[in-house]
């Protein structure tokens, strides 16, 4: 029976091509054991199909049918980078173009922090000890693929008691290419005891060609560390984006994560926060604004393994055209995790009759003393609020903009880095105007 | 200023207003009274341009122009203001931003210069006194978490900022305690002048002790069935609406 199941899953010809590609790669490649386990997992899992619970409402055929090859190395002019950086913000910057580290765009690195291209530090004891530990490959085909083929990405280690003042800005830019390309960015971030770090991850595409970014980020926040992470997904109109973000929180540590999905044809985000230390606190928020036939999938897992951990989760979306969003938020409270306080909310505004949202909260609670709440809304723009604004002299288009902006501001306003917040604010304004223009056209 | 002629309006296939006739001149205060379901609020909403209601017959001329032909925001630009019976909550939009955006929308449409944040603050402080509201309200989301009285005072604050020529107050007195009623009435009286007109839609005579109308109209089943001066309101207070209903029924037969 296993054989027949395997056959239906492996019909995609490029599945086998991945295996062949792996086998023809040099045997002396570092992290060989980890990669071999990953490719074996991928071989067993195959590409996800709608039969997989986690991909149930998705048709990943675009991911499967296209034969993505490795991207050629490319250079990026400063001017091409400019739209994605913050002139008013001093950052520690690392740039990757088509998956390759571009040291010419990197900035200086201050003391107390180790930052390197991952491919250069495979032998680092922390990399050896932690890479692939959080982002397990046993169940996730794309994470397995990333692990088998990963090369460049960011390794960050912040030593204890160090507060890194400047945020680390990591940019993964894909340039247009005639043949569909794939990159597997891989990041490992370790914040030691009492340290503090902010990260901004920008994933962007230049041009309208098809490409696939398959990213994995692992974050370890040790006791009392504080990690503030923002992710901007600004992929091109034909860009496919799968990202797995896994964080582990030590005792009394804090991790905030804000995701903004504004681009890409297909985006799948897996985000998980594993509260392994007592009193740790996770905040996971997201915003998506979609149009055309864009498809965005947010799967989140907040795992409460220890007592006294609060978690806060708010995802909001605005959908136009025939776009589609899926939100599944799982809160898992272990038996030991007494006094858990978990809050989850997903809110959506549909601007078109053809846009669709599926939202599914999932609560698994094994402890007795738990405060857990969740809610979801899917609706249209409030007609009464529109009329109220119009009755005060505000033209309809402006009234709409005000209401949509207020809805988005709920998330934008939580971003603490002011220059990033104002950049996002502009991006989202432009985007909302664009979506609305397409609806009213 | 305003002339309503044979106005028929309703929702989808149900007609609610069956031929309203009403003329309002500058300097006048008109009260429209009537039991629940008589169409008072529908009339107010139709005058403000709510999309849920469609006009099937008749016309409304406002300062020589076809009011029904204007979008709700154009009506506001031309000086029409509706104080809502149920002010709408707008999460995430603070009152100061809302008021300034509305004022500047009107000014822009009238080819006047926009008011900057500093001038606006001076202006709004003055208006806040009129409705006895604290400046901290400006930072709160529009109507969100406001008490009934705060919502109604906030409506009058908007009226004070936007300075309409024709104000329609839709049951602004409903749900108010006596102090809030006094504040609201005082605001309306202060803002009223010889070149402005006010229509007060109310269920209770109580408000009319504070805002003294020049004319009182009684609405019943989508028609104005009786008009008079302020003594009509007192008569209604004393006898209720039943006698008018009976009288009207007799007339109809």
Coordinates of N, CA, C and O in Angstrom, one line a residue, chain A residues 382-385 387-396 398 401-403 406-407 409, chain B residues 45 49-51 72-73 76 81-82 84 88 90-91 93 97-98 102 105 143 155 158:
Chain A
X382 N -17.4 48.4 6.4 CA -18.6 48.8 7.1 C -19.3 49.9 6.4 O -18.8 51.1 6.4
X383 N -20.4 49.6 5.8 CA -21.2 50.6 5.0 C -21.6 51.7 5.8 O -21.7 52.9 5.4
X384 N -22.0 51.5 7.1 CA -22.5 52.5 7.9 C -21.4 53.5 8.3 O -21.6 54.7 8.3
X385 N -20.2 53.0 8.5 CA -19.0 53.8 8.8 C -18.7 54.7 7.5 O -18.4 55.9 7.6
X387 N -20.8 55.7 5.2 CA -21.8 56.7 5.1 C -21.6 57.8 6.1 O -21.8 59.0 5.8
X388 N -21.2 57.4 7.3 CA -21.0 58.4 8.4 C -19.9 59.4 8.0 O -20.0 60.6 8.1
X389 N -18.8 58.8 7.4 CA -17.7 59.7 7.0 C -18.1 60.6 5.8 O -17.8 61.8 5.7
X390 N -18.9 60.0 4.9 CA -19.4 60.7 3.7 C -20.3 61.9 4.1 O -20.2 63.0 3.6
X391 N -21.1 61.5 5.1 CA -22.1 62.5 5.6 C -21.4 63.7 6.2 O -22.0 64.8 6.5
X392 N -20.1 63.6 6.5 CA -19.3 64.7 7.1 C -18.5 65.4 6.0 O -17.6 66.2 6.3
X393 N -18.7 65.0 4.8 CA -18.1 65.7 3.7 C -16.9 65.0 3.1 O -16.2 65.5 2.2
X394 N -16.6 63.8 3.6 CA -15.4 63.1 3.1 C -15.8 62.3 1.9 O -16.7 61.4 2.0
X395 N -15.2 62.5 0.7 CA -15.6 61.8 -0.5 C -15.4 60.2 -0.3 O -14.5 59.8 0.5
X396 N -16.2 59.5 -1.0 CA -16.2 58.0 -0.8 C -14.9 57.3 -0.8 O -14.5 56.5 0.0
X398 N -11.9 58.5 -0.4 CA -11.1 58.9 0.8 C -11.6 58.2 2.0 O -10.8 57.8 2.9
X401 N -10.4 54.7 2.0 CA -9.0 54.7 2.4 C -8.8 54.8 3.9 O -8.0 54.1 4.5
X402 N -9.5 55.8 4.5 CA -9.4 56.0 5.9 C -9.8 54.7 6.7 O -9.0 54.3 7.6
X403 N -10.8 54.1 6.3 CA -11.3 52.9 7.0 C -10.3 51.7 6.8 O -10.0 51.0 7.8
X406 N -7.2 52.5 8.8 CA -7.4 52.3 10.3 C -7.3 50.8 10.6 O -6.7 50.4 11.6
X407 N -7.8 50.0 9.7 CA -7.8 48.5 9.9 C -6.4 48.0 9.9 O -6.0 47.2 10.8
X409 N -3.6 49.9 10.4 CA -2.8 50.6 11.4 C -2.7 49.8 12.7 O -1.8 50.0 13.4
Chain B
X45 N -32.6 60.3 7.2 CA -31.6 59.6 6.4 C -31.6 59.9 4.9 O -30.6 59.9 4.3
X49 N -28.8 61.3 2.5 CA -28.4 60.6 1.3 C -28.0 59.1 1.6 O -27.1 58.6 0.9
X50 N -28.5 58.5 2.6 CA -28.2 57.1 2.9 C -28.6 56.2 1.7 O -29.7 56.3 1.2
X51 N -27.6 55.4 1.3 CA -27.9 54.5 0.1 C -28.9 53.5 0.3 O -29.5 53.0 -0.7
X72 N -23.7 61.9 -0.6 CA -23.8 62.4 0.8 C -22.7 63.4 1.1 O -23.0 64.4 1.8
X73 N -21.5 63.2 0.5 CA -20.4 64.2 0.9 C -20.6 65.5 0.2 O -20.3 66.6 0.8
X76 N -22.9 67.5 2.3 CA -22.2 68.1 3.5 C -21.5 69.3 3.0 O -21.5 70.3 3.7
X81 N -26.2 68.9 7.3 CA -25.6 68.1 8.4 C -26.7 67.2 9.1 O -27.7 67.7 9.4
X82 N -26.3 66.0 9.3 CA -27.2 65.1 10.0 C -26.5 64.6 11.3 O -25.5 64.1 11.3
X84 N -26.5 62.0 13.8 CA -27.1 60.6 13.7 C -27.8 60.2 15.0 O -27.3 60.5 16.1
X88 N -21.9 56.2 14.5 CA -21.2 54.9 14.1 C -19.8 54.9 14.7 O -19.1 55.9 14.7
X90 N -16.0 54.1 14.8 CA -14.9 53.9 13.8 C -13.6 53.5 14.5 O -12.8 54.4 14.8
X91 N -13.3 52.3 14.7 CA -12.1 51.9 15.4 C -10.9 52.3 14.6 O -10.9 52.2 13.4
X93 N -9.7 55.2 14.1 CA -9.7 56.6 13.5 C -10.0 57.5 14.7 O -11.1 57.5 15.2
X97 N -8.4 63.5 14.2 CA -8.1 63.2 12.8 C -9.4 63.3 12.0 O -9.4 63.9 10.9
X98 N -10.4 62.6 12.5 CA -11.7 62.6 11.8 C -12.3 64.0 11.6 O -12.7 64.4 10.5
X102 N -12.6 65.9 8.0 CA -13.9 66.3 7.6 C -13.9 67.8 7.3 O -14.4 68.3 6.2
X105 N -12.0 68.5 4.2 CA -12.7 68.0 3.0 C -13.7 69.1 2.5 O -13.8 69.4 1.3
X143 N -16.3 57.6 18.5 CA -17.5 56.9 19.1 C -17.2 55.6 19.8 O -18.1 55.0 20.4
X155 N -21.6 64.4 18.4 CA -22.3 64.8 17.1 C -22.4 66.4 17.1 O -22.2 67.0 16.0
X158 N -19.2 68.0 16.2 CA -19.0 67.9 14.7 C -19.8 69.1 14.0 O -19.3 69.7 13.1

